Tab-separated table of C-alpha atoms in Angstrom:
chain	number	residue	atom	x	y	z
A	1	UNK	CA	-14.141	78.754	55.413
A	2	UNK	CA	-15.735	75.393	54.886
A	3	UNK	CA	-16.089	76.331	51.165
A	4	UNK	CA	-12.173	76.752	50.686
A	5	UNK	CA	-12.246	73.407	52.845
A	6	UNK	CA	-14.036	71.430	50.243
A	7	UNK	CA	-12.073	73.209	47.253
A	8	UNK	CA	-9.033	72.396	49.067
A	9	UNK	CA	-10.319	68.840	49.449
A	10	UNK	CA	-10.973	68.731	45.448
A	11	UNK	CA	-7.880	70.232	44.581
A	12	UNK	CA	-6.001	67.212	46.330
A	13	UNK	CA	-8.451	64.575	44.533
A	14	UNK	CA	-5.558	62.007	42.743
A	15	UNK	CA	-6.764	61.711	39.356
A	16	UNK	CA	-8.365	58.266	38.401
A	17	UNK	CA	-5.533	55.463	37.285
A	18	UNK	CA	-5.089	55.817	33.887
A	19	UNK	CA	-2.957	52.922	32.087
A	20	UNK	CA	-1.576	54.341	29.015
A	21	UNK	CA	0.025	56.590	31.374
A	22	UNK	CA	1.368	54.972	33.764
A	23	UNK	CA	4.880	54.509	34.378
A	24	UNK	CA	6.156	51.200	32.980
A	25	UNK	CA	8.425	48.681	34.831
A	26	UNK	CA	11.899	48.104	33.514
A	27	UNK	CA	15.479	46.450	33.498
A	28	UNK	CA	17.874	48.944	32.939
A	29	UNK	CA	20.899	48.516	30.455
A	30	UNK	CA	23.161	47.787	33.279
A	31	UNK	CA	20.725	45.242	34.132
A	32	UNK	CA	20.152	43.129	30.761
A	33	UNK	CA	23.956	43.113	30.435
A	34	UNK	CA	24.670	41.578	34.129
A	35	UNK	CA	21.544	39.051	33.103
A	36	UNK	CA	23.564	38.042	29.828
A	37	UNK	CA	26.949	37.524	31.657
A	38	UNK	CA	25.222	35.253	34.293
A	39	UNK	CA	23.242	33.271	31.017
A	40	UNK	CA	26.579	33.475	29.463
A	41	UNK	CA	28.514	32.224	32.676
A	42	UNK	CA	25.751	28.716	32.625
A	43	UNK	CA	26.337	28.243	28.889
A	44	UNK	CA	30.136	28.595	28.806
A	45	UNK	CA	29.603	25.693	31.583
A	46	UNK	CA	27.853	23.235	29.087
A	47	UNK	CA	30.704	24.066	26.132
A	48	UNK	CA	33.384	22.500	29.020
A	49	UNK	CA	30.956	19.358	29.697
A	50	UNK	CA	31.113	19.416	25.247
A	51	UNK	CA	27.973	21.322	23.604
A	52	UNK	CA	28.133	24.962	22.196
A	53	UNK	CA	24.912	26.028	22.866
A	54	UNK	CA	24.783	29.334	21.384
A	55	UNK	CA	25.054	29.589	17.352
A	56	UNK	CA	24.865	25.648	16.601
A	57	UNK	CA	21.067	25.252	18.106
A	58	UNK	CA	18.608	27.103	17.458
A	59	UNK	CA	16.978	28.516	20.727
A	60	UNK	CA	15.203	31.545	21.849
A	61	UNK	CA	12.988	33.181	24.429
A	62	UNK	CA	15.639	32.412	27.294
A	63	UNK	CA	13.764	33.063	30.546
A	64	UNK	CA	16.987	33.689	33.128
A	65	UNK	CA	16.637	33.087	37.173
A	66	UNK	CA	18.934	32.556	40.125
A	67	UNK	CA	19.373	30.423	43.200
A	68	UNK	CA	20.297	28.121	41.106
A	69	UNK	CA	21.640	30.067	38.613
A	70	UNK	CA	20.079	29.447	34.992
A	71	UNK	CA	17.491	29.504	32.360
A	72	UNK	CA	14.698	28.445	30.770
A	73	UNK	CA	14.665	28.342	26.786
A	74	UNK	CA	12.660	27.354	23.659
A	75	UNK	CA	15.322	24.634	21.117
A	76	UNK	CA	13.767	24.478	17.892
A	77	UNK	CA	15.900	21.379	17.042
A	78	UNK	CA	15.725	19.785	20.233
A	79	UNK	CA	16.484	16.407	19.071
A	80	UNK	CA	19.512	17.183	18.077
A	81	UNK	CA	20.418	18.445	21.458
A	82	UNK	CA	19.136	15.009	23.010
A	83	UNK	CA	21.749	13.252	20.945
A	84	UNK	CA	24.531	15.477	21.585
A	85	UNK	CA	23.609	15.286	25.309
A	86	UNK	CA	23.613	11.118	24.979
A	87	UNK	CA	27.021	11.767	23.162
A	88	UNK	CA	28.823	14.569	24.801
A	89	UNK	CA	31.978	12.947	26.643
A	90	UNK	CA	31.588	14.653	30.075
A	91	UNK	CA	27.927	14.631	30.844
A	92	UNK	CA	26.296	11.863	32.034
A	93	UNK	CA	22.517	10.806	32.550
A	94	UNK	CA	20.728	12.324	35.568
A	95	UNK	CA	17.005	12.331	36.402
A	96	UNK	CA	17.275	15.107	39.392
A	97	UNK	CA	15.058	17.599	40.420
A	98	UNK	CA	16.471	21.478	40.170
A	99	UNK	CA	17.579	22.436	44.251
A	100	UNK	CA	15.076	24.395	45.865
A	101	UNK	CA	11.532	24.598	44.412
A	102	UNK	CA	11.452	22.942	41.213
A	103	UNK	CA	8.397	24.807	38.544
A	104	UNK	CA	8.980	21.544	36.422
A	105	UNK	CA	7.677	18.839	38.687
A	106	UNK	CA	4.857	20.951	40.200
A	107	UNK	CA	3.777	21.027	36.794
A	108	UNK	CA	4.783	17.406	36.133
A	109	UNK	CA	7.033	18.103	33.014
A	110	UNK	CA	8.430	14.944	32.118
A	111	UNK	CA	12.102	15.196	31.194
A	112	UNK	CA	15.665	13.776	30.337
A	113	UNK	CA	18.247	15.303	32.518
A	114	UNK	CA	22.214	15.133	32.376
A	115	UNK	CA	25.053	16.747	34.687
A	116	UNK	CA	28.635	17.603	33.987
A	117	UNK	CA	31.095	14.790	35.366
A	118	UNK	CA	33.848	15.709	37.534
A	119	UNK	CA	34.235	18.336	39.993
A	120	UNK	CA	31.598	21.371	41.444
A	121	UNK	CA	30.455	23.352	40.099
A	122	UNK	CA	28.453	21.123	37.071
A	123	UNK	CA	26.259	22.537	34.768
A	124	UNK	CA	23.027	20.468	34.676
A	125	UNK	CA	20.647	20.118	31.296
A	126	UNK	CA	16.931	19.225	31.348
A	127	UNK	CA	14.508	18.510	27.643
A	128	UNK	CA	11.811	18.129	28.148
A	129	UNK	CA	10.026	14.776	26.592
A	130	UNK	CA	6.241	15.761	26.447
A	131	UNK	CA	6.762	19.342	25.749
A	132	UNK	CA	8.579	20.252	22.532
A	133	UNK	CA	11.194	22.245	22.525
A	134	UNK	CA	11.459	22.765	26.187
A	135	UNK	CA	14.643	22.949	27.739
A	136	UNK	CA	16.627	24.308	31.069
A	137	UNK	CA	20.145	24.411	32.117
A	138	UNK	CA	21.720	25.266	35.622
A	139	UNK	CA	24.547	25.211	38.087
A	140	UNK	CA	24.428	22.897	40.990
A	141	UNK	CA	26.896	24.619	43.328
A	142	UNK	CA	27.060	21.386	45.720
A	143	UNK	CA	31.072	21.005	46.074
A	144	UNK	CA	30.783	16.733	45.290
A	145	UNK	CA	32.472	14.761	42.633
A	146	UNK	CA	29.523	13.384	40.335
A	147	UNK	CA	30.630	9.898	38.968
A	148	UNK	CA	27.799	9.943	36.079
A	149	UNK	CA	29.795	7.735	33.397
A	150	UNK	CA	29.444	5.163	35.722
A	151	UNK	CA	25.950	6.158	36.655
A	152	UNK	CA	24.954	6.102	32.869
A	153	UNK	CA	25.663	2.645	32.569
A	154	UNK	CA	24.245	1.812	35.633
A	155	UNK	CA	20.647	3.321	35.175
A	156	UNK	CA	20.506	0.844	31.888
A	157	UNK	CA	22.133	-1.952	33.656
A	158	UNK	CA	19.813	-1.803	36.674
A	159	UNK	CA	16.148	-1.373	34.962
A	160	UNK	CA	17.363	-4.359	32.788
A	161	UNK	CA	18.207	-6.392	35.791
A	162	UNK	CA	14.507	-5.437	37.528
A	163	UNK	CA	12.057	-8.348	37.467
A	164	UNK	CA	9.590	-5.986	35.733
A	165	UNK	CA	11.746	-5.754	32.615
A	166	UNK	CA	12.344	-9.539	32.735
A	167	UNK	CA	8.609	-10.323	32.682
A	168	UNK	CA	7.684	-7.445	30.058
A	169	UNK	CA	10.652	-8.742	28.180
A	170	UNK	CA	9.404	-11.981	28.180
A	171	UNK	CA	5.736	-11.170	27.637
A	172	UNK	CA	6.734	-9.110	24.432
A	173	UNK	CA	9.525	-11.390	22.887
A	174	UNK	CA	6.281	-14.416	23.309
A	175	UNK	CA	3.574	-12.043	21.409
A	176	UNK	CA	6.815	-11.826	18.819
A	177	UNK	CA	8.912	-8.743	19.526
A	178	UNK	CA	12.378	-8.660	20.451
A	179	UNK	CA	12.351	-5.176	22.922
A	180	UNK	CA	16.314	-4.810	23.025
A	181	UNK	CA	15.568	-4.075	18.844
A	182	UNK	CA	13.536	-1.375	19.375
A	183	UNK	CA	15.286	0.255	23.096
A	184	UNK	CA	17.217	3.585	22.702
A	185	UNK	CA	18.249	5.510	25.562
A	186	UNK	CA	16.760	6.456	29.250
A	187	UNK	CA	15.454	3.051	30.128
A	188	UNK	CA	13.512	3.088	33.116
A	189	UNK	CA	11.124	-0.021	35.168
A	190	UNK	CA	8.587	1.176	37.103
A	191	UNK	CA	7.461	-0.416	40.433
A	192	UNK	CA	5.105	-3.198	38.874
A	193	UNK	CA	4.365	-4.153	35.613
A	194	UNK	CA	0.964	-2.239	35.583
A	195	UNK	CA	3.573	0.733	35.601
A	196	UNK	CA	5.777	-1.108	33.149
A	197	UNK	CA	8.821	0.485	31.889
A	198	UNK	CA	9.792	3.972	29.694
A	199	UNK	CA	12.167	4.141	27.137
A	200	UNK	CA	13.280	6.433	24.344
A	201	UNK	CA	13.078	4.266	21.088
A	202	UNK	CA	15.907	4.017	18.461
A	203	UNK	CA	12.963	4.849	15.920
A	204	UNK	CA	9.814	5.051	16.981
A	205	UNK	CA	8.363	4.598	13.626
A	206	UNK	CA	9.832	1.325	13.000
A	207	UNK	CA	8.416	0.452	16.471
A	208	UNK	CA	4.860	1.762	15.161
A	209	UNK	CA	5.313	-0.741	11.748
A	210	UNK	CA	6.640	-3.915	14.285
A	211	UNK	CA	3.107	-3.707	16.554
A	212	UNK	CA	0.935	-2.692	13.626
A	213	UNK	CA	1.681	-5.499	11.502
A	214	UNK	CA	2.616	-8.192	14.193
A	215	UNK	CA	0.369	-11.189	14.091
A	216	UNK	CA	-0.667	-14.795	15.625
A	217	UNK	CA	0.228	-17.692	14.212
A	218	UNK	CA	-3.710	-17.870	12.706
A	219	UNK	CA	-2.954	-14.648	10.862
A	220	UNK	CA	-5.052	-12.165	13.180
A	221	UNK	CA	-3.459	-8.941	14.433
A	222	UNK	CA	-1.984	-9.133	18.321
A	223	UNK	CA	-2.832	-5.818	18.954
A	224	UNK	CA	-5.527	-3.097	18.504
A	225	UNK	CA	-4.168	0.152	17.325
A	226	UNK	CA	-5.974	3.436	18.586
A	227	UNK	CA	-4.585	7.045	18.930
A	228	UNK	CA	-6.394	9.748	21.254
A	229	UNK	CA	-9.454	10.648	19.184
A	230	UNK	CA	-12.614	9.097	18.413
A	231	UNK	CA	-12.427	7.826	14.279
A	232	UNK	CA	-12.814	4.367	13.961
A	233	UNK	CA	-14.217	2.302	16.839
A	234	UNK	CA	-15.717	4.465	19.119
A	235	UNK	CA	-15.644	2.720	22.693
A	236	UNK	CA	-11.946	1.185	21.597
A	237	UNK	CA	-10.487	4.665	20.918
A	238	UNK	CA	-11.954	5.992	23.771
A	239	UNK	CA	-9.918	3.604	26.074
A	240	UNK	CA	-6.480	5.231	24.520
A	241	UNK	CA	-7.635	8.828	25.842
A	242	UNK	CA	-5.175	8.251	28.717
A	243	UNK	CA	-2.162	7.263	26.238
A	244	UNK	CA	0.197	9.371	26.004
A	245	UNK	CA	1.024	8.708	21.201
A	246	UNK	CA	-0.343	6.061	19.728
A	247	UNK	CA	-1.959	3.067	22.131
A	248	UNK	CA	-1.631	-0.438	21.493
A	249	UNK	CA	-3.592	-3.120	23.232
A	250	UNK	CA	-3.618	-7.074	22.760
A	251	UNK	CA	-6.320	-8.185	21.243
A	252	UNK	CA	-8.170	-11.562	23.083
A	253	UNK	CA	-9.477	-13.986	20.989
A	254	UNK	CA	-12.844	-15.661	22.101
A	255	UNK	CA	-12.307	-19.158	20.591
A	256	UNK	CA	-13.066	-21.466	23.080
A	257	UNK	CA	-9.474	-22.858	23.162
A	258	UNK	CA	-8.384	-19.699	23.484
A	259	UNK	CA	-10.326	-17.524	26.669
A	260	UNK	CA	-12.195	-20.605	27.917
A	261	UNK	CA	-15.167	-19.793	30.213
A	262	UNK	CA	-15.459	-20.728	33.559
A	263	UNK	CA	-17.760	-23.227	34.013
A	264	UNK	CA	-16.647	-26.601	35.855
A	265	UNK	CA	-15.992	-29.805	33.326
A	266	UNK	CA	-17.743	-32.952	35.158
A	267	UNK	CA	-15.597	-34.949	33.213
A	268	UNK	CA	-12.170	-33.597	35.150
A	269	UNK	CA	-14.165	-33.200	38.610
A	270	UNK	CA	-15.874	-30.896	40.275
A	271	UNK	CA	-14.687	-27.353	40.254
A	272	UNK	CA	-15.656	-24.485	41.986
A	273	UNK	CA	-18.243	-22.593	40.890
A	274	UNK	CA	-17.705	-18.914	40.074
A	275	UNK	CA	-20.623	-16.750	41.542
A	276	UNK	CA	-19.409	-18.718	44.995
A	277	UNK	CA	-15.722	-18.052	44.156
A	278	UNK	CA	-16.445	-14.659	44.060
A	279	UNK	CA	-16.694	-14.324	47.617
A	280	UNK	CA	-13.620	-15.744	47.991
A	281	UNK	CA	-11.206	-13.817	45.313
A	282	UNK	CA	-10.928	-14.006	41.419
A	283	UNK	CA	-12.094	-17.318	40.528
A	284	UNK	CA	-9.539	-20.346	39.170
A	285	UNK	CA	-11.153	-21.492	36.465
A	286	UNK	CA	-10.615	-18.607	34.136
A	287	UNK	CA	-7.051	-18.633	32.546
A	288	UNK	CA	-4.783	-15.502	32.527
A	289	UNK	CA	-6.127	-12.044	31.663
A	290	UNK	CA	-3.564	-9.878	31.315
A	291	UNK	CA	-2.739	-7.966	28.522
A	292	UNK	CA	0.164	-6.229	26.951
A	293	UNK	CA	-0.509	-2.462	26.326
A	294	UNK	CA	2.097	-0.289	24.601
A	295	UNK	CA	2.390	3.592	24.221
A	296	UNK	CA	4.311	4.844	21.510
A	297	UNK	CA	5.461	8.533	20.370
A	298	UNK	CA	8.226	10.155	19.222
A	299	UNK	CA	9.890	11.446	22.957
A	300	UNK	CA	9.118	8.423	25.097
A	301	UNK	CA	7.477	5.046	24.778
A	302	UNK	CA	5.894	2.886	27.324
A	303	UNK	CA	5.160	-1.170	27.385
A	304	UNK	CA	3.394	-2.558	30.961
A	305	UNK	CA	0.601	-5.201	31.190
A	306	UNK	CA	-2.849	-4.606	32.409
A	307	UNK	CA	-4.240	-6.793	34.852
A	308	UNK	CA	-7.456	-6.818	32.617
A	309	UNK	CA	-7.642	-7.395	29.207
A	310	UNK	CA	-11.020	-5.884	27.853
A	311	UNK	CA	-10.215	-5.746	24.111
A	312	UNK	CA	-11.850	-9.019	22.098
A	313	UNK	CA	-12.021	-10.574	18.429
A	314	UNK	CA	-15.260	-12.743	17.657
A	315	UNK	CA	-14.774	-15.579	14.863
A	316	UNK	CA	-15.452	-12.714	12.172
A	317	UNK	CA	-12.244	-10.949	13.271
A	318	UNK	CA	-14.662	-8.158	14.975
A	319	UNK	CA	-13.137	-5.855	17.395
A	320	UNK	CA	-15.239	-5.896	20.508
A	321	UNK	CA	-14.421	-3.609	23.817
A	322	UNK	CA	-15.629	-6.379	26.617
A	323	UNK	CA	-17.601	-5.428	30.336
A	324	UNK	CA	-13.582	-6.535	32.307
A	325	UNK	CA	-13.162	-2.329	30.668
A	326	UNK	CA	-14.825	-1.410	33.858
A	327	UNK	CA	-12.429	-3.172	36.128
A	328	UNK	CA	-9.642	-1.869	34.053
A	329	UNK	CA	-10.749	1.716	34.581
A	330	UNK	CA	-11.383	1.571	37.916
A	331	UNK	CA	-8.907	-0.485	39.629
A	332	UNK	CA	-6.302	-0.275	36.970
A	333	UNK	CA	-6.673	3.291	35.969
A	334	UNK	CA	-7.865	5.493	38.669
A	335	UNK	CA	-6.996	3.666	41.843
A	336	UNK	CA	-3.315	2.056	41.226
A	337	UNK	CA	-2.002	4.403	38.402
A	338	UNK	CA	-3.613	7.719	38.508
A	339	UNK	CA	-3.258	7.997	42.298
A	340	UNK	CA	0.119	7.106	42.940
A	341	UNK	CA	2.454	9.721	44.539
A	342	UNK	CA	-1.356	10.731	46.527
A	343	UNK	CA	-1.697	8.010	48.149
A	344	UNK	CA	0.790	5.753	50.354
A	345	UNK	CA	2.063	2.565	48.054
A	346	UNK	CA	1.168	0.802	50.782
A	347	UNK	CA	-2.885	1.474	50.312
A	348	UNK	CA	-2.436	1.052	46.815
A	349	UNK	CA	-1.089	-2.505	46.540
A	350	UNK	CA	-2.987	-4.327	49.081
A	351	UNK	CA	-6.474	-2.220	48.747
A	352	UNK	CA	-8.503	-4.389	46.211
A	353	UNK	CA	-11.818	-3.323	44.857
A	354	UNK	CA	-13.955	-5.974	43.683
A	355	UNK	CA	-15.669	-4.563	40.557
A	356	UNK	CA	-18.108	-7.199	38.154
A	357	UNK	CA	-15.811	-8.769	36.098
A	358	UNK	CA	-15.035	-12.349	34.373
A	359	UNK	CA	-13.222	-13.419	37.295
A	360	UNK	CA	-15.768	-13.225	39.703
A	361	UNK	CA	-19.015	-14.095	36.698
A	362	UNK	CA	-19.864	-10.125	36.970
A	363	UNK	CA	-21.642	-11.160	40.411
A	364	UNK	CA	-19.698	-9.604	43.248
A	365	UNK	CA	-18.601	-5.859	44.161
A	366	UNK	CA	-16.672	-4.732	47.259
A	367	UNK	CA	-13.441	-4.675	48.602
A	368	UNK	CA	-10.660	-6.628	49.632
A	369	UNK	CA	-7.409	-5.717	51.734
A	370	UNK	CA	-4.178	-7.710	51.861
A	371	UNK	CA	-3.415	-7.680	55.856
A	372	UNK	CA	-0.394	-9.980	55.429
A	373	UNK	CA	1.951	-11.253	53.734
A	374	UNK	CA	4.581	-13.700	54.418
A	375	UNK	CA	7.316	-14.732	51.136
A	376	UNK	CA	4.408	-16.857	48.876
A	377	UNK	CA	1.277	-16.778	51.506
A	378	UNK	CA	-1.257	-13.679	51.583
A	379	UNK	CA	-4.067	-13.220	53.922
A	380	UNK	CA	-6.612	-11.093	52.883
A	381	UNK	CA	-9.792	-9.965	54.736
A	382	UNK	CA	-12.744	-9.464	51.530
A	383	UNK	CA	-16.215	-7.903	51.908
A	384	UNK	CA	-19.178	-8.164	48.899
A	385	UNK	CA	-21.914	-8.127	48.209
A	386	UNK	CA	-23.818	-9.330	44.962
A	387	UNK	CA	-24.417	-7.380	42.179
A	388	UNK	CA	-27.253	-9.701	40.570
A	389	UNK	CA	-30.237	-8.504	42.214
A	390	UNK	CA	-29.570	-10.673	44.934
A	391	UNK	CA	-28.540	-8.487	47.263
A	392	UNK	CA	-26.300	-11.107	49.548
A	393	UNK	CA	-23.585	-9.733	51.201
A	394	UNK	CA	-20.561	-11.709	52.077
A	395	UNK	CA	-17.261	-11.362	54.720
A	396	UNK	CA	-14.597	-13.672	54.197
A	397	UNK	CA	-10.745	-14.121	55.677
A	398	UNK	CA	-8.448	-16.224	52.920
A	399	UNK	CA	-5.691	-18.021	53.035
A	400	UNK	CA	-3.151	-18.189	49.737
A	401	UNK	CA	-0.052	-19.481	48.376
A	402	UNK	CA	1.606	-19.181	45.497
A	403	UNK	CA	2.651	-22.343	44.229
């Protein structure tokens, strides 16, 4: 008996899972034809808001999903969809996120977006700008009127209008560039002008020719052109890895009339000196360090001004990559830029590291933290110490205005 037991046991042994033979998931013909009258339903949608999507673009490996309804798909000639989206009469320009969990922005696609005008339902179109090709459209269900003529004016009106344009603006047209020549579409300002602002150029590679061959008045270029590889100078291309094209950065001059160093003049009276004006905040004496950086490529460009400029020409017209890099890696870089959206706003503009730099003679690190601020005057509470082999630490409370 136990031996027809253990037989019995082997005769109900399931085989071992074999994967050729397996039976193979599938969407049934009923299926794949209710999938293409939904991705049909979406696309008849854009061809009311004035693009034929099907047979005048070529697209393929449509990825379909609901809630919202839609899908995903490959555009060969996406360009040419970007300017029929600009043109079409009854879409208008609208940076939204898709309802609902949206795959795009948890993986931080960067996009152009525009909605049918007029009344629910409106289709909604997404290209991608950093991924070739990509593209999405959907229905937003909501039951609201979407005024987006008037909102695609406004978007261009308003970053125009932002102080951060004005002072980029500015900045550029002094260097020799008129911006409004070289501004396309989807003009955006970001929050400061360390973020700067985005645009899609009217040709990028005119815009490319303007900052390559721009020049001061004593014939020397402005900028510094790197791209995201390591030909050429070494520690200079390395500074464009986090450029998104082809980087440009203004070049310093270090004629004395030009980047004067900070070291008091007996004959205009005494000034401070710097290693003690680093315990205090960026020394005085040194005039201003910013720098105009520029990102160029073919889907979107970007113009902002670092706080530090790092990149330097010696008499002989030699590119040299100063010691302010380090301040404009760590501060610049990694704490205000690469941290925003994980971080409050609030930590990020009134938390101040104080890294060895020309403002401070490369004699102080620490940290300094804006606890007030009140129209032009900004208290801030600072802690150093030296980073000469002194080892002297320092805690100070200032007191500033803007004048």
């Amino acid at each position: 008996m136990a031996v027809m037991m253990r037989g019995d046991t082997q005769d109900m042994t399931e085989p071992p899972f074999d994967p050729n033979t397996a039976p193979r998931a599938g969407n049934s013909a009923q299926d794949r034809a209710a999938m293409r009258a939904d991705m049909n339903k979406v696309a008849l949608k854009l061809r009311e808001a004035g693009i034929q999507l099907y047979g005048f673009y070529k697209i393929h490996d449509l990825v379909p999903y609901w809630n919202p309804l839609g899908f995903d798909f490959m555009c060969d000639n996406w360009r040419q969809l970007l300017d029929a989206a600009g043109k079409a009469p009854r879409l208008g320009s609208d940076q939204i996120n898709m309802p609902g969990y949206d795959p795009w922005l948890q993986a931080g696609v960067k996009s152009v977006g525009f909605t049918q005008t007029g009344k629910a339902p409106h289709v909604h179109l997404d290209i991608a700008i950093d991924r070739p090709g990509l593209c999405r459209i959907y229905i937003l269900e909501k039951d609201e009127e979407r005024r987006l003529d008037a909102l695609r004016r406004a978007r261009v009106v308003t970053a125009r209008d932002t102080d951060v344009f004005r002072k980029i603006h500015r900045r550029v047209e002094g260097l020799g560039i008129d911006l409004d020549d070289h501004i396309g579409s989807h003009l955006e300002a970001g929050r400061l002008v360390l973020d700067g602002i985005n645009f899609v150029a009217k040709d990028h590679h005119r815009l490319l020719d303007a900052l390559t061959n721009l020049k001061y008045p004593a014939g020397n270029n402005v900028f510094f052109r790197g791209e995201r590889s390591g030909r050429g100078h070494f520690f200079g291309m390395a500074s464009f890895l986090a450029t998104d094209g082809i980087g440009f950065r203004q070049i310093w001059q270090t004629f004395p009339e030009e980047r004067p160093v900070a070291t008091p003049d007996p004959r205009t009276g005494p000034a401070m000196d710097p290693k003690a004006s680093g315990r205090f905040g960026d020394s005085p004496n040194l005039p201003d360090l910013t720098s105009v950086h520029c990102a160029v490529s073919n889907r979107i460009c970007n113009v902002h001004i670092d706080e530090m400029g790092f990149v330097v020409t010696d008499s002989k017209g030699t590119i040299i990559v100063d010691p302010d890099a380090l301040r404009h890696i760590f501060v610049e870089l990694l704490w205000k830029t690469n941290l925003q959206g994980k971080l409050p706003f609030w930590a990020l503009d009134n938390v101040n590291f104080i890294i060895p730099s020309s403002p401070n003679d490369f004699s102080r690190v620490g940290v300094s933290v804006d606890i007030a601020k009140f129209g032009r005057v900004k208290i801030a509470l600072n802690g150093s110490c030296s980073a000469d082999g002194k080892m002297e630490a320092a805690g100070t409370l200032t007191l500033g205005f803007k004048f």
